[in-house]
């Protein structure tokens, strides 16, 4: 049985989607790397924001069912997390779910090529979220955003205000397969952009069209 923290937003999606307000989108977000400006002081060269988007609860549940089937086939009970898996396991995950992947977009900030004139790390991260969410489709009334991470009330309020979503929540990815998907896709796009993946399967190369460089 999927955890209640996952099912609750999906149920809310379906309930509003069938009413007069139209479809409610559910967005899941993973941030990969360090948004600090200086690699010399320890920040990562790449910072990635990856958003997964569902037009309704049924679409999210379809992916969740495919994820459960993949886990059963692989005999995998732990969290799918890019940094903790071998490349063979990463390939098995992406190949196994390829035909059930929801829409997503990753924005990559490569700090070798661009630096904002006025830099505030969280403003950059929120701006990247706004760009990614715009490429997935502008939020409708009641749209929700779930971000992998610890609860941060002030940041949630700032993100909600800029993005125009009705709710922003922070949640651990441990029990949420959709956040794990966002993490895996963020890792894929970061590593592929950096040339760190060899012998990439031809159909996985098609995922490159779902990423862009920050400004």
Steps between C-alpha positions, in 0.01 A plus 500: 500500500648840400564739792220739591728802445513403133136405454354809665610756237399257224152467645473877522611525136224271383234664711559849361573379148148367467345830604450837340855625561650272235814295534725544798867436446722326748868593475788315666838675525857388566797733529842351431832663582580819686350835389797695635677726251862400560632156418830607654330532839342155473183546295431251221569598139148393402174572675190321368131547563284218366121511507267210432146598410169313504182644348284300743509243777433208268817571303705504819348173616581338164868581551485380859364163383780470242756585768357229728521244219861594430590464867345155507682396182836627630441384857581854616361627831724798562479856373585569138762773529747590227798554729455161671457277195744343257477608137358157418219554753437853372466366146266224617279759673476738204461220245239324713285811539570662165152440356332621818700815564281805564582836354801666654754773436842564647667841508880492530702791628855451374700756695784497246278663240277743688487690826201720591585868534326513835546173680283360775512122504137444592378756247689311228357165614144637507551659159609162364189340651283763334660435162463123532139523615422732206638241258281232655189716485395794714338404830124508527290578806585253774834384357747355750877477518683244714875552545751246624641637824441622853203723580579870458199726552654827375642340188170323429316835521749665261476214249119497518486874436736495199369183336130564554423156642254454783721283720872435543605216725838350588512124542760224531550299184544178700134396471405697189573330164420820311769696684736209441422528129580872509832419670587232242417731210694789654801274542470371145487847349787631713729208421407487132560874461840459666592208272517254789278231346652262248319262263165672543217296352362667183149545635628654823672765287150620411463622860742781417219695338348541845781717633631847433769730627418774745481822300 
